[in-house]
mmCIF file of C-alpha atoms and ligand atoms in Angstrom:
data_model
loop_
_atom_site.group_PDB
_atom_site.id
_atom_site.type_symbol
_atom_site.label_atom_id
_atom_site.label_comp_id
_atom_site.label_asym_id
_atom_site.label_seq_id
_atom_site.Cartn_x
_atom_site.Cartn_y
_atom_site.Cartn_z
ATOM 1 C CA MET A 1 107.141 195.401 17.788
ATOM 2 C CA ALA A 2 105.608 191.906 18.011
ATOM 3 C CA LYS A 3 103.500 193.196 20.913
ATOM 4 C CA ALA A 4 101.594 195.538 18.586
ATOM 5 C CA VAL A 5 100.397 192.551 16.555
ATOM 6 C CA GLU A 6 99.247 190.619 19.640
ATOM 7 C CA ARG A 7 97.395 193.524 21.225
ATOM 8 C CA GLU A 8 93.865 192.638 22.198
ATOM 9 C CA HIS A 9 91.796 195.662 23.123
ATOM 10 C CA LEU A 10 89.175 195.419 25.825
ATOM 11 C CA LEU A 11 88.298 199.112 25.676
ATOM 12 C CA GLU A 12 88.486 201.445 22.675
ATOM 13 C CA VAL A 13 87.588 205.113 23.012
ATOM 14 C CA LYS A 14 87.295 207.206 19.850
ATOM 15 C CA ASN A 15 86.723 210.968 19.730
ATOM 16 C CA LEU A 16 84.828 210.948 23.024
ATOM 17 C CA VAL A 17 83.188 214.306 23.724
ATOM 18 C CA LYS A 18 81.249 215.505 26.752
ATOM 19 C CA HIS A 19 79.980 219.089 26.755
ATOM 20 C CA PHE A 20 77.750 220.182 29.633
ATOM 21 C CA PRO A 21 75.307 222.830 28.367
ATOM 22 C CA ILE A 22 75.081 226.147 30.232
ATOM 23 C CA ARG A 23 71.523 227.442 30.245
ATOM 24 C CA GLN A 24 70.107 230.823 31.061
ATOM 25 C CA GLY A 25 66.547 231.841 31.927
ATOM 26 C CA ILE A 26 64.052 229.988 34.097
ATOM 27 C CA ILE A 27 60.972 229.560 31.902
ATOM 28 C CA PHE A 28 62.375 229.810 28.358
ATOM 29 C CA SER A 29 65.798 228.548 29.256
ATOM 30 C CA LYS A 30 68.190 228.543 26.338
ATOM 31 C CA GLN A 31 71.711 227.255 25.957
ATOM 32 C CA VAL A 32 74.266 230.070 26.129
ATOM 33 C CA GLY A 33 77.431 228.020 26.170
ATOM 34 C CA ALA A 34 78.960 224.712 27.228
ATOM 35 C CA VAL A 35 81.545 223.385 29.622
ATOM 36 C CA LYS A 36 83.807 221.411 27.291
ATOM 37 C CA ALA A 37 84.856 218.871 29.902
ATOM 38 C CA VAL A 38 86.019 216.209 27.426
ATOM 39 C CA ASP A 39 86.736 217.377 23.896
ATOM 40 C CA GLY A 40 87.574 214.503 21.592
ATOM 41 C CA ILE A 41 89.810 211.973 23.294
ATOM 42 C CA SER A 42 90.922 208.659 21.783
ATOM 43 C CA PHE A 43 92.750 205.768 23.391
ATOM 44 C CA ASP A 44 92.526 202.036 23.917
ATOM 45 C CA VAL A 45 93.206 199.694 26.801
ATOM 46 C CA GLU A 46 94.468 196.168 26.250
ATOM 47 C CA LYS A 47 93.171 193.168 28.157
ATOM 48 C CA GLY A 48 95.052 192.869 31.453
ATOM 49 C CA GLU A 49 96.653 196.294 31.045
ATOM 50 C CA THR A 50 96.594 199.316 33.350
ATOM 51 C CA LEU A 51 96.311 202.650 31.563
ATOM 52 C CA GLY A 52 96.959 205.643 33.804
ATOM 53 C CA LEU A 53 94.922 208.769 32.933
ATOM 54 C CA VAL A 54 96.544 211.784 34.529
ATOM 55 C CA GLY A 55 95.928 215.515 34.645
ATOM 56 C CA GLU A 56 95.233 218.449 36.926
ATOM 57 C CA SER A 57 91.910 218.818 38.658
ATOM 58 C CA GLY A 58 89.227 219.873 36.163
ATOM 59 C CA CYS A 59 90.984 218.452 33.073
ATOM 60 C CA GLY A 60 88.081 216.096 32.336
ATOM 61 C CA LYS A 61 89.561 212.763 33.393
ATOM 62 C CA THR A 62 86.801 211.878 35.856
ATOM 63 C CA THR A 63 84.119 212.939 33.349
ATOM 64 C CA ALA A 64 85.799 210.700 30.761
ATOM 65 C CA GLY A 65 85.685 207.744 33.198
ATOM 66 C CA ARG A 66 81.995 208.293 33.884
ATOM 67 C CA CYS A 67 81.192 208.624 30.156
ATOM 68 C CA ILE A 68 82.945 205.323 29.464
ATOM 69 C CA LEU A 69 80.673 203.596 31.994
ATOM 70 C CA ARG A 70 77.725 205.711 30.779
ATOM 71 C CA LEU A 71 77.087 206.948 34.282
ATOM 72 C CA ILE A 72 76.739 210.200 32.369
ATOM 73 C CA GLU A 73 75.766 210.251 28.689
ATOM 74 C CA PRO A 74 78.571 211.323 26.338
ATOM 75 C CA THR A 75 77.787 214.105 23.856
ATOM 76 C CA SER A 76 79.378 212.123 21.016
ATOM 77 C CA GLY A 77 82.063 209.589 20.243
ATOM 78 C CA GLU A 78 82.540 205.843 20.531
ATOM 79 C CA VAL A 79 83.277 203.721 23.571
ATOM 80 C CA ARG A 80 83.752 200.108 22.548
ATOM 81 C CA PHE A 81 83.934 197.520 25.302
ATOM 82 C CA ASP A 82 84.841 194.136 23.896
ATOM 83 C CA GLY A 83 83.572 195.390 20.533
ATOM 84 C CA LYS A 84 80.189 196.691 21.791
ATOM 85 C CA ASN A 85 79.533 200.440 21.440
ATOM 86 C CA VAL A 86 78.476 201.377 24.982
ATOM 87 C CA PRO A 87 76.758 204.744 24.182
ATOM 88 C CA SER A 88 74.326 203.099 21.751
ATOM 89 C CA LEU A 89 73.409 200.037 23.858
ATOM 90 C CA PRO A 90 69.778 199.684 24.945
ATOM 91 C CA LYS A 91 69.205 199.780 28.711
ATOM 92 C CA ASP A 92 68.877 196.013 29.240
ATOM 93 C CA GLU A 93 72.160 195.324 27.420
ATOM 94 C CA LEU A 94 73.864 198.159 29.273
ATOM 95 C CA ARG A 95 72.731 196.655 32.569
ATOM 96 C CA GLU A 96 74.269 193.324 31.596
ATOM 97 C CA LEU A 97 77.482 195.046 30.558
ATOM 98 C CA ARG A 98 77.710 196.910 33.873
ATOM 99 C CA LYS A 99 78.671 193.615 35.517
ATOM 100 C CA GLU A 100 81.813 193.666 33.451
ATOM 101 C CA MET A 101 82.685 197.342 33.927
ATOM 102 C CA GLN A 102 82.920 198.591 37.485
ATOM 103 C CA ILE A 103 84.209 201.713 39.221
ATOM 104 C CA ILE A 104 86.077 202.453 42.433
ATOM 105 C CA PHE A 105 85.404 206.008 43.626
ATOM 106 C CA GLN A 106 87.831 208.514 45.012
ATOM 107 C CA ASP A 107 86.099 209.226 48.283
ATOM 108 C CA PRO A 108 85.920 206.146 50.506
ATOM 109 C CA TYR A 109 83.825 208.205 52.971
ATOM 110 C CA GLY A 110 81.170 209.570 50.637
ATOM 111 C CA SER A 111 80.846 206.556 48.326
ATOM 112 C CA LEU A 112 79.605 204.071 50.944
ATOM 113 C CA ASN A 113 76.053 204.325 52.285
ATOM 114 C CA PRO A 114 76.488 204.929 56.040
ATOM 115 C CA ARG A 115 73.164 203.214 56.828
ATOM 116 C CA MET A 116 74.092 199.917 55.196
ATOM 117 C CA THR A 117 76.274 197.219 56.694
ATOM 118 C CA VAL A 118 79.408 196.277 54.809
ATOM 119 C CA GLY A 119 77.769 192.942 53.972
ATOM 120 C CA ASP A 120 74.826 194.755 52.354
ATOM 121 C CA ILE A 121 77.103 197.193 50.485
ATOM 122 C CA VAL A 122 79.249 194.437 48.994
ATOM 123 C CA GLY A 123 76.255 192.134 48.437
ATOM 124 C CA GLU A 124 74.066 194.782 46.732
ATOM 125 C CA PRO A 125 75.508 194.326 43.218
ATOM 126 C CA LEU A 126 75.116 190.540 43.589
ATOM 127 C CA HIS A 127 71.439 191.134 44.291
ATOM 128 C CA ILE A 128 70.947 193.750 41.542
ATOM 129 C CA HIS A 129 72.495 191.524 38.897
ATOM 130 C CA ASN A 130 70.781 188.343 40.168
ATOM 131 C CA ILE A 131 74.117 186.652 40.761
ATOM 132 C CA ALA A 132 73.529 185.281 44.254
ATOM 133 C CA LYS A 133 70.920 185.432 46.984
ATOM 134 C CA GLY A 134 70.584 184.334 50.624
ATOM 135 C CA ALA A 135 73.309 182.077 51.979
ATOM 136 C CA ALA A 136 75.150 181.973 48.646
ATOM 137 C CA LYS A 137 75.332 185.778 48.642
ATOM 138 C CA GLU A 138 76.615 185.864 52.222
ATOM 139 C CA GLU A 139 79.255 183.284 51.373
ATOM 140 C CA ARG A 140 80.374 185.279 48.332
ATOM 141 C CA VAL A 141 80.548 188.488 50.422
ATOM 142 C CA ARG A 142 82.711 186.732 53.034
ATOM 143 C CA GLU A 143 84.975 185.406 50.314
ATOM 144 C CA ILE A 144 85.421 188.836 48.682
ATOM 145 C CA LEU A 145 86.064 190.594 51.989
ATOM 146 C CA GLU A 146 88.869 188.140 52.694
ATOM 147 C CA THR A 147 90.228 188.602 49.168
ATOM 148 C CA VAL A 148 90.644 192.348 49.781
ATOM 149 C CA GLY A 149 92.318 191.870 53.172
ATOM 150 C CA LEU A 150 89.274 192.296 55.440
ATOM 151 C CA SER A 151 87.618 189.635 57.597
ATOM 152 C CA ALA A 152 84.297 187.848 57.291
ATOM 153 C CA PHE A 153 83.014 189.390 60.554
ATOM 154 C CA HIS A 154 83.419 192.879 59.053
ATOM 155 C CA ALA A 155 80.267 192.166 57.028
ATOM 156 C CA ARG A 156 78.131 193.002 60.083
ATOM 157 C CA ARG A 157 79.753 196.389 60.673
ATOM 158 C CA PHE A 158 78.994 199.855 59.289
ATOM 159 C CA PRO A 159 81.339 202.040 57.192
ATOM 160 C CA HIS A 160 81.986 204.563 59.994
ATOM 161 C CA GLU A 161 83.691 201.820 62.005
ATOM 162 C CA PHE A 162 86.538 201.610 59.463
ATOM 163 C CA SER A 163 89.613 203.657 58.611
ATOM 164 C CA GLY A 164 89.985 205.355 55.194
ATOM 165 C CA GLY A 165 92.160 202.539 53.841
ATOM 166 C CA GLN A 166 89.708 199.873 55.035
ATOM 167 C CA ARG A 167 86.803 201.767 53.501
ATOM 168 C CA GLN A 168 88.595 201.847 50.183
ATOM 169 C CA ARG A 169 89.014 198.057 50.502
ATOM 170 C CA ILE A 170 85.232 197.837 50.952
ATOM 171 C CA GLY A 171 84.800 199.915 47.766
ATOM 172 C CA ILE A 172 87.161 197.544 45.941
ATOM 173 C CA ALA A 173 85.259 194.510 47.308
ATOM 174 C CA ARG A 174 81.995 195.998 46.033
ATOM 175 C CA ALA A 175 83.475 196.508 42.561
ATOM 176 C CA LEU A 176 84.943 192.985 42.543
ATOM 177 C CA ALA A 177 81.747 191.260 43.688
ATOM 178 C CA VAL A 178 80.333 190.832 40.164
ATOM 179 C CA ASN A 179 83.569 189.517 38.607
ATOM 180 C CA PRO A 180 84.210 192.513 36.345
ATOM 181 C CA ARG A 181 86.771 192.560 33.566
ATOM 182 C CA LEU A 182 87.400 196.325 33.567
ATOM 183 C CA ILE A 183 87.613 198.521 36.656
ATOM 184 C CA ILE A 184 87.802 202.302 36.389
ATOM 185 C CA CYS A 185 89.781 203.385 39.434
ATOM 186 C CA ASP A 186 88.820 207.058 39.863
ATOM 187 C CA GLU A 187 91.545 208.565 42.060
ATOM 188 C CA PRO A 188 91.240 205.599 44.435
ATOM 189 C CA VAL A 189 94.109 206.655 46.686
ATOM 190 C CA SER A 190 93.953 210.479 46.541
ATOM 191 C CA ALA A 191 91.964 210.763 49.784
ATOM 192 C CA LEU A 192 94.246 208.377 51.696
ATOM 193 C CA ASP A 193 97.372 208.941 53.785
ATOM 194 C CA VAL A 194 100.583 208.364 51.824
ATOM 195 C CA SER A 195 101.414 205.330 54.004
ATOM 196 C CA ILE A 196 98.071 203.716 53.085
ATOM 197 C CA GLN A 197 98.241 204.619 49.384
ATOM 198 C CA ALA A 198 100.958 202.048 48.708
ATOM 199 C CA GLN A 199 98.951 199.298 50.436
ATOM 200 C CA VAL A 200 95.882 199.979 48.291
ATOM 201 C CA ILE A 201 97.950 200.155 45.088
ATOM 202 C CA ASN A 202 99.656 196.866 45.984
ATOM 203 C CA LEU A 203 96.255 195.304 46.634
ATOM 204 C CA LEU A 204 94.969 196.484 43.234
ATOM 205 C CA GLN A 205 98.045 195.013 41.560
ATOM 206 C CA ASP A 206 97.597 191.665 43.351
ATOM 207 C CA LEU A 207 93.927 191.529 42.367
ATOM 208 C CA GLN A 208 94.801 192.351 38.765
ATOM 209 C CA GLU A 209 97.187 189.424 38.645
ATOM 210 C CA GLU A 210 94.806 187.029 40.383
ATOM 211 C CA PHE A 211 91.689 187.892 38.366
ATOM 212 C CA GLY A 212 93.206 189.131 35.091
ATOM 213 C CA LEU A 213 91.641 192.576 35.551
ATOM 214 C CA THR A 214 92.054 195.557 33.251
ATOM 215 C CA TYR A 215 92.306 198.995 34.863
ATOM 216 C CA LEU A 216 91.805 202.566 33.751
ATOM 217 C CA PHE A 217 93.557 204.300 36.642
ATOM 218 C CA ILE A 218 92.648 207.981 36.972
ATOM 219 C CA ALA A 219 94.901 210.242 39.057
ATOM 220 C CA HIS A 220 95.999 213.874 39.261
ATOM 221 C CA ASP A 221 99.568 212.978 40.094
ATOM 222 C CA LEU A 222 102.111 211.269 37.838
ATOM 223 C CA SER A 223 103.925 209.815 40.857
ATOM 224 C CA VAL A 224 100.811 207.829 41.871
ATOM 225 C CA VAL A 225 100.340 206.118 38.502
ATOM 226 C CA LYS A 226 104.045 205.361 38.056
ATOM 227 C CA HIS A 227 103.989 202.013 39.835
ATOM 228 C CA ILE A 228 100.695 200.620 38.662
ATOM 229 C CA SER A 229 100.470 201.711 35.002
ATOM 230 C CA ASP A 230 101.699 199.964 31.874
ATOM 231 C CA ARG A 231 100.986 203.044 29.760
ATOM 232 C CA VAL A 232 100.073 206.579 30.760
ATOM 233 C CA ALA A 233 97.859 209.192 29.038
ATOM 234 C CA VAL A 234 98.245 212.825 30.097
ATOM 235 C CA MET A 235 95.167 215.066 29.818
ATOM 236 C CA TYR A 236 95.003 218.854 29.663
ATOM 237 C CA LEU A 237 91.778 220.831 29.458
ATOM 238 C CA GLY A 238 89.644 218.093 27.914
ATOM 239 C CA LYS A 239 92.233 216.621 25.553
ATOM 240 C CA ILE A 240 94.935 213.960 25.733
ATOM 241 C CA VAL A 241 98.293 215.609 25.004
ATOM 242 C CA GLU A 242 100.630 212.626 25.412
ATOM 243 C CA LEU A 243 100.221 208.839 25.598
ATOM 244 C CA THR A 244 102.929 206.210 25.753
ATOM 245 C CA ARG A 245 104.423 203.344 27.743
ATOM 246 C CA LYS A 246 105.171 204.220 31.344
ATOM 247 C CA THR A 247 108.914 203.738 31.096
ATOM 248 C CA GLU A 248 109.077 205.922 27.997
ATOM 249 C CA LEU A 249 106.962 208.696 29.512
ATOM 250 C CA TYR A 250 109.064 209.027 32.656
ATOM 251 C CA LYS A 251 112.352 208.751 30.780
ATOM 252 C CA ASN A 252 111.528 210.764 27.673
ATOM 253 C CA PRO A 253 108.499 213.050 28.123
ATOM 254 C CA LYS A 254 107.926 214.974 24.881
ATOM 255 C CA HIS A 255 105.044 217.326 25.648
ATOM 256 C CA PRO A 256 105.927 220.497 27.579
ATOM 257 C CA TYR A 257 102.970 219.909 29.930
ATOM 258 C CA THR A 258 104.143 216.391 30.809
ATOM 259 C CA GLN A 259 107.660 217.736 31.300
ATOM 260 C CA ALA A 260 106.316 220.310 33.759
ATOM 261 C CA LEU A 261 104.261 217.729 35.660
ATOM 262 C CA LEU A 262 107.265 215.410 35.949
ATOM 263 C CA SER A 263 109.531 218.221 37.100
ATOM 264 C CA ALA A 264 107.192 218.774 40.072
ATOM 265 C CA ILE A 265 107.685 215.242 41.433
ATOM 266 C CA PRO A 266 110.147 215.326 44.340
ATOM 267 C CA GLU A 267 113.314 213.267 43.707
ATOM 268 C CA ALA A 268 113.994 210.590 46.341
ATOM 269 C CA ASP A 269 117.746 210.668 45.629
ATOM 270 C CA PRO A 270 119.165 213.968 47.057
ATOM 271 C CA THR A 271 122.225 213.741 44.779
ATOM 272 C CA ILE A 272 120.038 214.117 41.693
ATOM 273 C CA LYS A 273 119.371 217.762 40.891
ATOM 274 C CA LYS A 274 116.144 218.444 39.024
ATOM 275 C CA GLU A 275 115.047 221.734 37.538
ATOM 276 C CA ARG A 276 111.432 222.549 38.338
ATOM 277 C CA ILE A 277 109.414 223.891 35.389
ATOM 278 C CA LEU A 278 106.960 226.416 36.780
ATOM 279 C CA LEU A 279 103.811 226.913 34.734
ATOM 280 C CA LYS A 280 102.418 230.416 34.667
ATOM 281 C CA GLY A 281 98.788 231.083 35.553
ATOM 282 C CA ASP A 282 95.909 228.744 36.255
ATOM 283 C CA VAL A 283 94.270 226.169 34.026
ATOM 284 C CA PRO A 284 91.950 228.190 31.689
ATOM 285 C CA SER A 285 88.189 227.687 31.878
ATOM 286 C CA PRO A 286 86.813 224.734 29.883
ATOM 287 C CA ILE A 287 83.881 227.023 28.976
ATOM 288 C CA ASN A 288 86.126 229.092 26.751
ATOM 289 C CA PRO A 289 89.360 227.183 26.157
ATOM 290 C CA PRO A 290 92.270 228.981 24.431
ATOM 291 C CA SER A 291 92.450 228.878 20.631
ATOM 292 C CA GLY A 292 95.010 226.685 18.865
ATOM 293 C CA CYS A 293 96.929 224.567 21.352
ATOM 294 C CA ARG A 294 95.005 224.799 24.617
ATOM 295 C CA PHE A 295 98.255 224.808 26.555
ATOM 296 C CA HIS A 296 99.705 227.871 24.779
ATOM 297 C CA THR A 297 98.721 230.327 27.543
ATOM 298 C CA ARG A 298 100.958 228.454 30.005
ATOM 299 C CA CYS A 299 103.509 226.753 27.793
ATOM 300 C CA PRO A 300 107.114 227.909 28.256
ATOM 301 C CA LYS A 301 107.866 226.890 24.638
ATOM 302 C CA ALA A 302 104.818 228.419 22.922
ATOM 303 C CA MET A 303 105.280 229.805 19.396
ATOM 304 C CA ASP A 304 103.035 231.964 17.197
ATOM 305 C CA ILE A 305 101.533 228.941 15.439
ATOM 306 C CA CYS A 306 100.422 227.528 18.808
ATOM 307 C CA LYS A 307 97.867 230.338 19.222
ATOM 308 C CA VAL A 308 96.042 229.544 15.997
ATOM 309 C CA GLU A 309 96.567 225.886 15.129
ATOM 310 C CA ASP A 310 95.533 222.954 17.287
ATOM 311 C CA PRO A 311 98.368 220.390 17.062
ATOM 312 C CA ALA A 312 97.333 216.922 15.868
ATOM 313 C CA PHE A 313 97.734 213.950 18.209
ATOM 314 C CA VAL A 314 100.329 211.934 16.307
ATOM 315 C CA ASP A 315 102.498 208.868 16.770
ATOM 316 C CA THR A 316 106.039 210.153 17.144
ATOM 317 C CA GLY A 317 107.412 206.622 16.980
ATOM 318 C CA ASP A 318 106.713 203.246 18.586
ATOM 319 C CA GLY A 319 103.294 204.197 19.946
ATOM 320 C CA HIS A 320 104.443 207.402 21.668
ATOM 321 C CA PHE A 321 101.581 209.816 20.860
ATOM 322 C CA VAL A 322 102.026 213.551 21.364
ATOM 323 C CA ALA A 323 100.007 216.671 20.462
ATOM 324 C CA CYS A 324 102.588 219.461 20.097
ATOM 325 C CA HIS A 325 103.872 221.476 17.111
ATOM 326 C CA LEU A 326 107.420 220.945 18.350
ATOM 327 C CA VAL A 327 107.206 217.154 18.104
ATOM 328 C CA PRO A 328 106.950 215.772 14.553
ATOM 329 C CA ALA A 329 105.061 212.604 13.690
ATOM 330 C CA ALA A 330 107.067 209.526 12.791
ATOM 331 C CA ASN A 331 104.503 208.721 10.128
ATOM 332 C CA SER A 332 101.474 210.977 9.701
ATOM 333 C CA SER A 333 99.314 208.090 8.474
ATOM 334 C CA GLU A 334 99.490 206.513 11.953
ATOM 335 C CA ASN A 335 97.566 209.315 13.628
ATOM 336 C CA LEU A 336 95.023 208.147 16.183
ATOM 337 C CA ALA A 337 92.794 211.206 16.337
HETATM 338 FE FE1 SF4 B 1 103.585 224.427 23.767
HETATM 339 FE FE2 SF4 B 1 103.002 225.004 21.244
HETATM 340 FE FE3 SF4 B 1 103.590 222.501 21.925
HETATM 341 FE FE4 SF4 B 1 101.281 223.606 22.668
HETATM 342 S S1 SF4 B 1 101.924 223.159 20.586
HETATM 343 S S2 SF4 B 1 102.626 222.400 23.917
HETATM 344 S S3 SF4 B 1 101.925 225.708 23.056
HETATM 345 S S4 SF4 B 1 104.950 224.261 22.001
#
């Protein structure tokens, strides 16, 4: 309980919404609907913490990550980084803040410019932010490449000369170059072989310890975030449905969606029998999400109330937040959303 008092938030997200308008007509185009990619999510990330953000493809997690960095403009909501509200910052202040908030992309093939050398790719943010030029920049690039497990001579090579795992190291080096405090890792290992995934996750953990980094780690698979996260938030169709400490989530998942996701993870110990919870149907369209609880069309425990009433996201005890009519709040005054 003492930890709650000492918590120092680096990132606070409140009621973040991103709706992409759907327009019809070429000349007098008018809005006929919206893709509700992110629909009012709230969470915080402590300094030095890793928060895993997990959900199926299309649940809005990547859009949320990009809204936090303002790579795309949020429709509404607050994103406070070290107390500053990112969506309302003027461009010059946002540019300054970008040094402190970096991103590692999912695709280590598509995210690196094939016409630039590795030295230029890693050195570009140093140039953009006026951090180092000339020999000082080259020295810093060499230093960062070695920090991420590459060699100084790799600076003269081009991305196509590297394996997927090495390319992701280049992406990490680029993010690290400006000494950020927060890194949004957007599915950084999803495109890599399983044998390489562990190496990249270990590298991210080492860098976190060495540089005191804070991570928002986005993934579609609960098994990937298990090792790196301190807490995990589970997203479904634009909303967070469960958020708690990692150990608690894997031991005592309370939301039926989290329970289904966990049941799909293969068990390494063959003596442990696990019952797989199969979800019916596909994830509904974010253009027209189901009424009430958005999960009711697939939930094996759905009740009548679930079709009409959206469950509140409440603290069920000790910071374990859940949005489900089956799970009562420990104290309704502690609601986050
Ligand atoms: Fe299932 Fe109802 Fe809980 Fe939604 S609120 S997860 S439909 S039981």
